[in-house]
mmCIF file of C-alpha atoms and ligand atoms in Angstrom:
data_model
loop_
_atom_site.group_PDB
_atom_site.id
_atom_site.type_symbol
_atom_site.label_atom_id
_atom_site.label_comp_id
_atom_site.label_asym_id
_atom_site.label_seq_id
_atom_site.Cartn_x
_atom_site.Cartn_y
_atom_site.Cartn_z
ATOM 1 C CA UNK A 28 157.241 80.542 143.122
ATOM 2 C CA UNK A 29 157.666 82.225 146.591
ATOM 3 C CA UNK A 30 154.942 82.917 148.951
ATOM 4 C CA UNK A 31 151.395 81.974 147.896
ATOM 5 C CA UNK A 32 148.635 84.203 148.648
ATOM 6 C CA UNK A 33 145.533 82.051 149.286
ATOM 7 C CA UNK A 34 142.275 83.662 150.009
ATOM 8 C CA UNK A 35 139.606 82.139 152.454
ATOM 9 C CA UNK A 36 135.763 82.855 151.766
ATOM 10 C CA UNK A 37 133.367 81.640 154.788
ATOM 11 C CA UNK A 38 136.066 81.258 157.195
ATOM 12 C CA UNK A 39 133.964 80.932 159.921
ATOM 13 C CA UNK A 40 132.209 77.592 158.933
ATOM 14 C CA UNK A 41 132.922 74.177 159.323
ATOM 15 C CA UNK A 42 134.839 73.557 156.484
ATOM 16 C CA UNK A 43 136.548 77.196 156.739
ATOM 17 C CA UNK A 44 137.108 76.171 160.485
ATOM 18 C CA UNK A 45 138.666 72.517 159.487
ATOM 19 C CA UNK A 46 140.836 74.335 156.839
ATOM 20 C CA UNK A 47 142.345 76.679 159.173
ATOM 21 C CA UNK A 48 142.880 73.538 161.474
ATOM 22 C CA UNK A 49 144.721 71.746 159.255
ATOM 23 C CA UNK A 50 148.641 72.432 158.951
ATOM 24 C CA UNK A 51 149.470 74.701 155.928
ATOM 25 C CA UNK A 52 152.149 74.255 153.803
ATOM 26 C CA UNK A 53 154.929 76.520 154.921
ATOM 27 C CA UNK A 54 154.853 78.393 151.308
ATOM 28 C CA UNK A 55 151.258 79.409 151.837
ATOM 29 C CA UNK A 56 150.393 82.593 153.553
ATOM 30 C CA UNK A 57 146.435 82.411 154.411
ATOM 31 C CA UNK A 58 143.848 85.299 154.514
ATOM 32 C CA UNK A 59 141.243 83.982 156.160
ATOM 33 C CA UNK A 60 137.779 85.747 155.916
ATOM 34 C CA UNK A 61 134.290 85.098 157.993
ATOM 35 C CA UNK A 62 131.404 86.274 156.872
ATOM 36 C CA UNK A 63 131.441 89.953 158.868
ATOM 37 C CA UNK A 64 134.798 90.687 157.771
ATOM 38 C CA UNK A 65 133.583 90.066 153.833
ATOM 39 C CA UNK A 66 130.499 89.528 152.897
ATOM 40 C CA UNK A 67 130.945 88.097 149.704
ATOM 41 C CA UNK A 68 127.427 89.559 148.822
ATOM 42 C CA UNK A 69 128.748 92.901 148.643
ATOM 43 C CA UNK A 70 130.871 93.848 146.001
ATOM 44 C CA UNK A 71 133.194 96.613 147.447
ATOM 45 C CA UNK A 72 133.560 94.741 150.395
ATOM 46 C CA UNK A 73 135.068 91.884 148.039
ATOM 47 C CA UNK A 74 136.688 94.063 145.474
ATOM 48 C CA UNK A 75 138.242 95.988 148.738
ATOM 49 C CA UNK A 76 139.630 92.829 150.538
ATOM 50 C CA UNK A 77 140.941 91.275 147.095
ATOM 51 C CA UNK A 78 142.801 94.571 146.754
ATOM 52 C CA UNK A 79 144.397 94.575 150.044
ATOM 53 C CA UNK A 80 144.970 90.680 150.282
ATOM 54 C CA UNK A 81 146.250 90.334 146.499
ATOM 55 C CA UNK A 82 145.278 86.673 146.604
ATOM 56 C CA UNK A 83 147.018 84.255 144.280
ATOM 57 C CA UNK A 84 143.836 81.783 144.330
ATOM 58 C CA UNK A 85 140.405 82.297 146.527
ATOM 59 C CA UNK A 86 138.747 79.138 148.068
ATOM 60 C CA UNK A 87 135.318 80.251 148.319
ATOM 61 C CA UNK A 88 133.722 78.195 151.615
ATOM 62 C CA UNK A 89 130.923 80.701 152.211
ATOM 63 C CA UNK A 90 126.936 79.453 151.439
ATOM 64 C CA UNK A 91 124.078 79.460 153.101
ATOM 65 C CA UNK A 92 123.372 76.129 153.852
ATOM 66 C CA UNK A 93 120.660 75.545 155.802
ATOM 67 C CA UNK A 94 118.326 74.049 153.528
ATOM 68 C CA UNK A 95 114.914 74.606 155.240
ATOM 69 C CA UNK A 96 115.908 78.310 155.673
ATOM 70 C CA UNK A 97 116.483 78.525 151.780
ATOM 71 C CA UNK A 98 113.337 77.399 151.191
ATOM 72 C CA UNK A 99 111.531 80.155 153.100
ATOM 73 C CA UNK A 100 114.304 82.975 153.066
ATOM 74 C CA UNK A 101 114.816 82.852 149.273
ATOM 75 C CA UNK A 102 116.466 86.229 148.529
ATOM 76 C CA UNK A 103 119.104 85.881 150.972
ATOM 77 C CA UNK A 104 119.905 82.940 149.493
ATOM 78 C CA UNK A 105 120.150 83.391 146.029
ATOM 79 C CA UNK A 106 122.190 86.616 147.318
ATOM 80 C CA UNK A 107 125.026 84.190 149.136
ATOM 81 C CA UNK A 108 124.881 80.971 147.077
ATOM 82 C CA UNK A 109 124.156 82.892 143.493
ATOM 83 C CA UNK A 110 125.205 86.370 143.220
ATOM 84 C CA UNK A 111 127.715 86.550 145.833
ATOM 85 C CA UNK A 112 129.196 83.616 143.719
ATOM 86 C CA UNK A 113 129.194 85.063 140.303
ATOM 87 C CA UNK A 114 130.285 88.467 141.928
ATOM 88 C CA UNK A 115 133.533 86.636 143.589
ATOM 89 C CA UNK A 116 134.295 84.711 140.277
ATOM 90 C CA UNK A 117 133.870 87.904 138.152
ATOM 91 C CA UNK A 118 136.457 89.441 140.111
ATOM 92 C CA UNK A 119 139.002 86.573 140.342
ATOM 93 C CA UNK A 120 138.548 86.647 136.597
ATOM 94 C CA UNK A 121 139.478 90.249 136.722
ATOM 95 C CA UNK A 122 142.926 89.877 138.431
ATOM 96 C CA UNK A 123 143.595 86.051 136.834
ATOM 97 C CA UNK A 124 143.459 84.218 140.311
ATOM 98 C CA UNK A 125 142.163 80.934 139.870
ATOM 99 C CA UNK A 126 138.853 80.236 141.920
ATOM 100 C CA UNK A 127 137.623 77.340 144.084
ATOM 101 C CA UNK A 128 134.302 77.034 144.965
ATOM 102 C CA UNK A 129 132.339 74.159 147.166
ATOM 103 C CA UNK A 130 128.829 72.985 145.712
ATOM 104 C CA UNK A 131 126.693 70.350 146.448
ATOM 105 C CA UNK A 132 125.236 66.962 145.874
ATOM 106 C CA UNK A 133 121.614 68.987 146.406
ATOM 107 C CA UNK A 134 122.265 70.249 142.899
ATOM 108 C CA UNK A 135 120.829 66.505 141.544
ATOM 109 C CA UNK A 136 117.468 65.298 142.064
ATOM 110 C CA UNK A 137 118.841 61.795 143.375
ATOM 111 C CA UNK A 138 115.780 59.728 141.620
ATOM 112 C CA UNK A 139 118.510 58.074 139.171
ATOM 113 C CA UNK A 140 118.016 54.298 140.927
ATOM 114 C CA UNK A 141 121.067 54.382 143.152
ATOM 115 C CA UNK A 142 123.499 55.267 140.432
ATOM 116 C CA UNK A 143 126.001 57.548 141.730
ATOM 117 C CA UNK A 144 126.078 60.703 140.235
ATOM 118 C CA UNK A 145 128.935 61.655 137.926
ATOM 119 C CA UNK A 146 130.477 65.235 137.999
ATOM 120 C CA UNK A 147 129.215 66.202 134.319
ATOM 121 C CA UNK A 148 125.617 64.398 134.856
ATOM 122 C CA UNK A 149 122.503 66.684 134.470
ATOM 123 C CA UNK A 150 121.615 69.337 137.284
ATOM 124 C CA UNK A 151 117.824 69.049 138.592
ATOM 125 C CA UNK A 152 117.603 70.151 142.103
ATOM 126 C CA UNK A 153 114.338 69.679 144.160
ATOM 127 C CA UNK A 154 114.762 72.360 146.974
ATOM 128 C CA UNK A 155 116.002 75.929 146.814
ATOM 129 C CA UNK A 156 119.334 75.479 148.419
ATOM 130 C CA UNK A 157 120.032 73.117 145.488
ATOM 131 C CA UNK A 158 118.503 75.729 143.014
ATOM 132 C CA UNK A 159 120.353 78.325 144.592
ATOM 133 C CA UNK A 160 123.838 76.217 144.297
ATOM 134 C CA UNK A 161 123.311 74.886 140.789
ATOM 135 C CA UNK A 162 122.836 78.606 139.604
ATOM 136 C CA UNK A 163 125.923 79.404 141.825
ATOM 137 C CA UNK A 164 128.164 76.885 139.632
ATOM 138 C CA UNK A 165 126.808 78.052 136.416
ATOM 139 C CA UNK A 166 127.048 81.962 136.697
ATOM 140 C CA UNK A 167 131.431 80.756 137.823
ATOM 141 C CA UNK A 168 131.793 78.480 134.651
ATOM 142 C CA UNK A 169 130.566 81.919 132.773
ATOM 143 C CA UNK A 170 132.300 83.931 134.606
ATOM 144 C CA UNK A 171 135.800 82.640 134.847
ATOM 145 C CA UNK A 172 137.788 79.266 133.237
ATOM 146 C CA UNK A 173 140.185 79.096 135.897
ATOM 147 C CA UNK A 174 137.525 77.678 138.574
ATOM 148 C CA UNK A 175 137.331 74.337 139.880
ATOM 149 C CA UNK A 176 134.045 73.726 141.315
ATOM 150 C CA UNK A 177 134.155 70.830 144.051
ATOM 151 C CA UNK A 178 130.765 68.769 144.991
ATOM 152 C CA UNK A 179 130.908 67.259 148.492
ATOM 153 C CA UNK A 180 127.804 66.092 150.463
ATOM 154 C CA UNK A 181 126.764 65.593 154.252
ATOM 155 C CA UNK A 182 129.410 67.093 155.816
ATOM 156 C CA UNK A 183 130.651 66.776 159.546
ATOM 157 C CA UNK A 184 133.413 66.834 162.227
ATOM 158 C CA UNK A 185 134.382 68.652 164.956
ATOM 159 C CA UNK A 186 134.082 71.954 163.875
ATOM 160 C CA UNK A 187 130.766 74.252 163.388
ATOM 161 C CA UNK A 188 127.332 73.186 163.394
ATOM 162 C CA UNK A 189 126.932 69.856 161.407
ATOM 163 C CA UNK A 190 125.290 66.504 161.159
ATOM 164 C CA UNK A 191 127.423 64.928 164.118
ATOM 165 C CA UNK A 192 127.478 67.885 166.464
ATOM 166 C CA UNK A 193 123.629 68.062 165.840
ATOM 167 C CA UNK A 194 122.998 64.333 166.033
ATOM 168 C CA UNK A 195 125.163 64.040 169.631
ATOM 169 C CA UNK A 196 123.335 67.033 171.205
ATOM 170 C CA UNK A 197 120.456 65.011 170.066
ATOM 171 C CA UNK A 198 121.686 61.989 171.948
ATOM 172 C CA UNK A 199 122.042 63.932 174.406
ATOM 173 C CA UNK A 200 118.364 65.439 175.036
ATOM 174 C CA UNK A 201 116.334 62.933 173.609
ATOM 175 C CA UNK A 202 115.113 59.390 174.756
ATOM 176 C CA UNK A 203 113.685 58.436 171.019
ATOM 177 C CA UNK A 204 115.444 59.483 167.568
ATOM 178 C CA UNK A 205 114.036 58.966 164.328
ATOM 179 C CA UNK A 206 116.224 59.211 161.603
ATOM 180 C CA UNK A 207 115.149 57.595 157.845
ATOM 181 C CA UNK A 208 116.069 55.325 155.673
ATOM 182 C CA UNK A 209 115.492 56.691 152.028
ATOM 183 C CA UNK A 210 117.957 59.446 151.728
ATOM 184 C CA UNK A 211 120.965 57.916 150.782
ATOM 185 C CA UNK A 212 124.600 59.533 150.161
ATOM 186 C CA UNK A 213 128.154 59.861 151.187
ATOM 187 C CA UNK A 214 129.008 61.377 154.329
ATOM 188 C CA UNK A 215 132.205 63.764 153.963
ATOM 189 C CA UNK A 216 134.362 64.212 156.692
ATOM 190 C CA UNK A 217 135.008 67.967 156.301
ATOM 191 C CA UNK A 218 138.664 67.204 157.714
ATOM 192 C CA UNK A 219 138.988 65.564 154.118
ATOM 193 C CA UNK A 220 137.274 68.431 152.346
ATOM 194 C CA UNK A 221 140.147 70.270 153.816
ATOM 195 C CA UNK A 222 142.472 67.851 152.824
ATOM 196 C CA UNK A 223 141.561 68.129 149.210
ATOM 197 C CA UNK A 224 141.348 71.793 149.010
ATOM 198 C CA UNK A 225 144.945 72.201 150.189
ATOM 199 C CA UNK A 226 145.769 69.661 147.506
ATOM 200 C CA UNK A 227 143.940 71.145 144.769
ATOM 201 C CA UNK A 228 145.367 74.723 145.409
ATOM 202 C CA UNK A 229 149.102 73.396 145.807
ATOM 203 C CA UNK A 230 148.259 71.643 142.331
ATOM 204 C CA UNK A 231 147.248 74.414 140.631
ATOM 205 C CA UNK A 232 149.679 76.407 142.144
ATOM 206 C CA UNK A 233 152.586 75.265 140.581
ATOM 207 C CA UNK A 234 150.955 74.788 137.100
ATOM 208 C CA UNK A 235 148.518 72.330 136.956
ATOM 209 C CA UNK A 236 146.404 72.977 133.936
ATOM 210 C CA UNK A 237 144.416 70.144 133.324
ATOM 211 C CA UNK A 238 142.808 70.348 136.849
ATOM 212 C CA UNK A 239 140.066 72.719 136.661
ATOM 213 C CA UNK A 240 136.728 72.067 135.794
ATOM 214 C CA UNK A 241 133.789 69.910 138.615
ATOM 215 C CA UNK A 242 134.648 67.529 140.498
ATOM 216 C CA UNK A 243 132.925 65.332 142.949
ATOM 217 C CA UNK A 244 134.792 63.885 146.929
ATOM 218 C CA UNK A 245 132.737 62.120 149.079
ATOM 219 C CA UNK A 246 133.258 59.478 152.093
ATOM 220 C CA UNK A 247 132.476 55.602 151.690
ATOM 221 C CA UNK A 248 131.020 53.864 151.654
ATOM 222 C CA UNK A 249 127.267 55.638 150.956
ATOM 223 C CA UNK A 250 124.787 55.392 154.169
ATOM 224 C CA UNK A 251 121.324 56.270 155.257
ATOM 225 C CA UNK A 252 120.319 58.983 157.846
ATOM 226 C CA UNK A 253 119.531 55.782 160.084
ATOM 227 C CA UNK A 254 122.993 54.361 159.181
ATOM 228 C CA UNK A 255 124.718 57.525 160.236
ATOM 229 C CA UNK A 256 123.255 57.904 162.909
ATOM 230 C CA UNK A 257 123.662 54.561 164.462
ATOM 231 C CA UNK A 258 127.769 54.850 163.773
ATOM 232 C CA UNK A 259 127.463 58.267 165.363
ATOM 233 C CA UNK A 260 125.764 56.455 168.539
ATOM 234 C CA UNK A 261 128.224 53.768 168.614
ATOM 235 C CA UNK A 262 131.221 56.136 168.535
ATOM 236 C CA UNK A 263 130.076 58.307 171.454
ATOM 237 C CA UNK A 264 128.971 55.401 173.581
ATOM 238 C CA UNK A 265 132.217 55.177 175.642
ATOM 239 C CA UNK A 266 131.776 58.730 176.561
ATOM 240 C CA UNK A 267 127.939 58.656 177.733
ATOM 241 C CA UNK A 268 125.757 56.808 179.140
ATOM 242 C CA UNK A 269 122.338 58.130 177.074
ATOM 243 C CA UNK A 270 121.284 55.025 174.969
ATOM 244 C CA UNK A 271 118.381 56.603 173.667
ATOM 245 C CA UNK A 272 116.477 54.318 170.984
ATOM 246 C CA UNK A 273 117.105 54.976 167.364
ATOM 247 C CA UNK A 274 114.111 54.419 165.253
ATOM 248 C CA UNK A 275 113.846 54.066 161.460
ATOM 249 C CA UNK A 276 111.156 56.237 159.402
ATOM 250 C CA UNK A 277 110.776 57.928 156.212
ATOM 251 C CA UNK A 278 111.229 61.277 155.046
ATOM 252 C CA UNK A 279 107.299 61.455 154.533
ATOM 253 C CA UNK A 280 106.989 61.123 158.347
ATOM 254 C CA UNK A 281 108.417 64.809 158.882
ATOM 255 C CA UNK A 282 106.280 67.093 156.448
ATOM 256 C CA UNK A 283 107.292 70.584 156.476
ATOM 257 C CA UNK A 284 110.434 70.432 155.500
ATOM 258 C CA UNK A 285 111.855 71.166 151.864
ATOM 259 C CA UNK A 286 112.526 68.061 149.951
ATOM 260 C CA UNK A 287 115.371 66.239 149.866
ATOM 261 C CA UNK A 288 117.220 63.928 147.325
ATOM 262 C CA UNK A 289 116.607 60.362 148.138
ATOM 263 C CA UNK A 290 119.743 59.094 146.742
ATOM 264 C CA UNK A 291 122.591 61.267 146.066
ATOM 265 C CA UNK A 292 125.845 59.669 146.521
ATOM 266 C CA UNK A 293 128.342 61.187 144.133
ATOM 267 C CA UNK A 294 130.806 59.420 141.715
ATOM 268 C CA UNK A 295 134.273 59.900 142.857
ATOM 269 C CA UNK A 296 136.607 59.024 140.026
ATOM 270 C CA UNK A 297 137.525 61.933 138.030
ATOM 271 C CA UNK A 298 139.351 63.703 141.299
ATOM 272 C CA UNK A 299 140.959 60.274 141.595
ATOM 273 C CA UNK A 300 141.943 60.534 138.148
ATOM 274 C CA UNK A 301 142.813 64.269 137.901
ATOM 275 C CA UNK A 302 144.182 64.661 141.430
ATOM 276 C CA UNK A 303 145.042 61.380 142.363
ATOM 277 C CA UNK A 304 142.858 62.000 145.323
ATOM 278 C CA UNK A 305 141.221 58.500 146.674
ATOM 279 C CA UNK A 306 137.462 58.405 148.493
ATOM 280 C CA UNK A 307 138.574 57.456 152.124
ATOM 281 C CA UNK A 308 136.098 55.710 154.229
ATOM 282 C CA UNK A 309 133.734 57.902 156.517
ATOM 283 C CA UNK A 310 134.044 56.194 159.426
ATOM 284 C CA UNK A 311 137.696 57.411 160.166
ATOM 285 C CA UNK A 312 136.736 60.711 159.790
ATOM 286 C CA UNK A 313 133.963 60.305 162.349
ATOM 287 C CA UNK A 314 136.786 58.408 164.765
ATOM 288 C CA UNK A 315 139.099 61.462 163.974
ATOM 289 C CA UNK A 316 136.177 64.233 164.504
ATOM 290 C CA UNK A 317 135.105 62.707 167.509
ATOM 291 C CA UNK A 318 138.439 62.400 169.073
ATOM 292 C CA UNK A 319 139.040 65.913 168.814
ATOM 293 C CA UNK A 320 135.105 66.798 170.043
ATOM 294 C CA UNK A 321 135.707 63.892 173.288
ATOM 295 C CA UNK A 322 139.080 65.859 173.930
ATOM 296 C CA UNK A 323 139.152 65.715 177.946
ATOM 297 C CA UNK A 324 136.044 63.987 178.306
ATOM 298 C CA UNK A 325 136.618 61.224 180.588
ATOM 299 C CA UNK A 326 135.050 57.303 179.036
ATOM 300 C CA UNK A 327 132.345 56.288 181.370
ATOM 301 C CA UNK A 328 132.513 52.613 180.590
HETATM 302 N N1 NAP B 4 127.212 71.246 155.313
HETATM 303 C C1 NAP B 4 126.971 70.301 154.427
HETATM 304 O O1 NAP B 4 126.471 69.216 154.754
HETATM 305 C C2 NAP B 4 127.328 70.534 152.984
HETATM 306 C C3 NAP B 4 126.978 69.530 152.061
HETATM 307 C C4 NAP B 4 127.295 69.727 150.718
HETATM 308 C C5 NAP B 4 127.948 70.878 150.328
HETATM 309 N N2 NAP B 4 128.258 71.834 151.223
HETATM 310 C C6 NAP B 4 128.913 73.055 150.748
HETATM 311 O O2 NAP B 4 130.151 73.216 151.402
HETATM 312 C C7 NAP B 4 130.444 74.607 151.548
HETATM 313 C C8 NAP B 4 130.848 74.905 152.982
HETATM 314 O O3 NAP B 4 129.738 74.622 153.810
HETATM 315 P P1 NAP B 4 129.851 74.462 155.373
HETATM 316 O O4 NAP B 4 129.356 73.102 155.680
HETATM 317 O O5 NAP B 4 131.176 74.916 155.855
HETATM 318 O O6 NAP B 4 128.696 75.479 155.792
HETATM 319 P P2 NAP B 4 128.589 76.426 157.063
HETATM 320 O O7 NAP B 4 129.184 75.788 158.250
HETATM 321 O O8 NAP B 4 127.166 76.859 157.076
HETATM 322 O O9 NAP B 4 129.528 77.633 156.651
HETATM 323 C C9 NAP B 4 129.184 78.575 155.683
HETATM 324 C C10 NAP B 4 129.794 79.898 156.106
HETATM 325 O O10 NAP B 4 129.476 80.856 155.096
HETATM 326 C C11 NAP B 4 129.143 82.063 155.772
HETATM 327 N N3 NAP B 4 128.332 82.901 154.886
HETATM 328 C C12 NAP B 4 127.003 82.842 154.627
HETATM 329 N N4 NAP B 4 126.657 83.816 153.782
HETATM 330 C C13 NAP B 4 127.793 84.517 153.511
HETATM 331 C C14 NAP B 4 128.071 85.663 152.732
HETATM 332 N N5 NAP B 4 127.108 86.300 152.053
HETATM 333 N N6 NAP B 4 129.349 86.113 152.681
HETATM 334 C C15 NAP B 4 130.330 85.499 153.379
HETATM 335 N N7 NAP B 4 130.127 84.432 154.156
HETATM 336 C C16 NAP B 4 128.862 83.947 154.220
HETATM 337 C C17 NAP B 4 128.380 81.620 156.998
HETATM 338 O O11 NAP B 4 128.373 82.647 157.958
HETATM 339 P P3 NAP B 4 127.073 82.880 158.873
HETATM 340 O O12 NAP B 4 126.891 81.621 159.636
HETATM 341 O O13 NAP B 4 127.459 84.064 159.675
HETATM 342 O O14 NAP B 4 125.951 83.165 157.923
HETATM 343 C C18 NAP B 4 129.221 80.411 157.428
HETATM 344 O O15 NAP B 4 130.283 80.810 158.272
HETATM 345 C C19 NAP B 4 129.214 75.355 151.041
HETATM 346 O O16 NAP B 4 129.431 75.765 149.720
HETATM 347 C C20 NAP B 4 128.120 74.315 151.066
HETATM 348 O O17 NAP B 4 127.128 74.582 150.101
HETATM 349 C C21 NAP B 4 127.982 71.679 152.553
#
């Protein structure tokens, strides 16, 4: 095969960002898409791009992800993590491009006992967000067999808005954090998410057939809130002198906001299997990420 047309979705996100940071195969010509220049809601604008792109595969990177927002601006959201979804697969079907779309740990409930959650186990969300994503998956299986739908959870790096970038401007404007203890999962560098989309498109690319289907990636090993947060301390000490204290608590001490999935770490052996793509550990993502976000910062210590 020549020149491989691969289509972007959500381009302007982290993990669209950290795609389009990464260094493409030579073979691969990208069309990379943020939300204003195809909203993946609308139908002609998708149907119009696909026409003029001609994609060979579509990686579909575009949600709504903030989960509080779901909660409270519910028809957006089932617009750009259900319909726009099923609209995008339904038209991939159409023109026999393979699809691959990002979903969530959110989609389980995360009450199993701190068994990790394997990619076929039983959906049963507990916010919108994960309502909205679970419905997402299910309208693509319908829609189109050539998908592959990949879970990740608690993504971060140097790109976007995202757990680190949020948790070092808190660092830096705080003198007390509290972050808690009983939500539990597996921080994903979204430098690997990258990583494993390029891999999974260059697989199915040149035939792969026995790759599509759900699959789970996440970083090791799994950590608390409070966990992460500490690393995230300890890695930007050299470059600051804040120390603020970082206190435990409990997701009960911040009502308001929509529930979350106390444990939620997903089970990360059928990509190894399928894909031969390994869990790598967190932490040298967050060395990596913050190397690239402490770029001409001088070390104060
Ligand atoms: N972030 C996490 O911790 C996390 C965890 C598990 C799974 N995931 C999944 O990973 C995928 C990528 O997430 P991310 O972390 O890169 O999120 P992100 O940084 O919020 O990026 C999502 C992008 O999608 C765009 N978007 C929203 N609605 C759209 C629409 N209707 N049409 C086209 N683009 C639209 C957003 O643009 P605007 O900002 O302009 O709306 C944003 O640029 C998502 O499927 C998400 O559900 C993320």
């Amino acid at each position: 095969m020549g020149i491989k047309r691969i289509m972007l979705l959500g381009a302007g996100g982290q993990v669209g960002q950290a795609l389009r940071a990464e260094t493409l195969p030579a073979d691969w010509e990208l069309g990379a898409y943020t939300h204003a220049e195809c909203d993946i809601t609308n139908h002609r604008a998708v149907q119009e791009t696909i026409q003029k792109f001609r994609p060979d595969l579509v990686i579909n990177s575009a949600a709504m992800t903030a989960v509080d927002k779901c909660e409270t601006e519910q028809e957006q959201a089932t617009a750009a993590n259900f319909r726009g979804p099923a609209n995008l697969a339904a038209q991939c079907s159409a023109i026999d491009a393979p699809l691959i779309h990002l979903s969530t740990d959110y989609v389980f409930d995360g009450t199993d006992g701190g068994k990790p959650y394997r990619a076929d186990d039983k959906m049963n969300p507990v916010n919108f967000y994960g309502h909205t994503k679970m419905m997402g998956e299910e309208a693509i299986r319908h829609e189109h067999g050539w998908h592959v739908i990949l879970r990740v959870s608690s993504v971060f790096g140097a790109y976007g808005t995202n757990l680190l970038t949020k948790m070092l401007q808190t660092i830096d404007t705080r003198d007390e954090i509290k972050s808690v203890t009983d939500q539990i999962s597996g921080p994903t560098p979204s430098q690997d998410v990258a990583k494993t989309l390029i891999a999974i498109t260059n697989a199915i690319m040149v035939g792969k057939t026995n790759g599509f289907g759900t699959f789970h990636l996440c970083g090791e090993p799994p950590a608390t809130r409070l966990e992460f947060a500490q690393e995230i301390m300890k890695a930007y000490a050299p470059y600051t002198t804040r120390r603020p204290s970082i206190l435990p608590a409990l997701t009960s001490d911040f009502p308001g906001f929509a529930p979350r999935p106390p444990y939620s770490v997903l089970e990360c052996s059928k990509i190894r299997e399928i894909y031969g793509i390994a869990q790598k550990p967190w932490r040298d993502g967050l060395a990596e990420a913050m190397q690239i976000l402490m770029q001409g910062r001088r070390q104060v210590a």
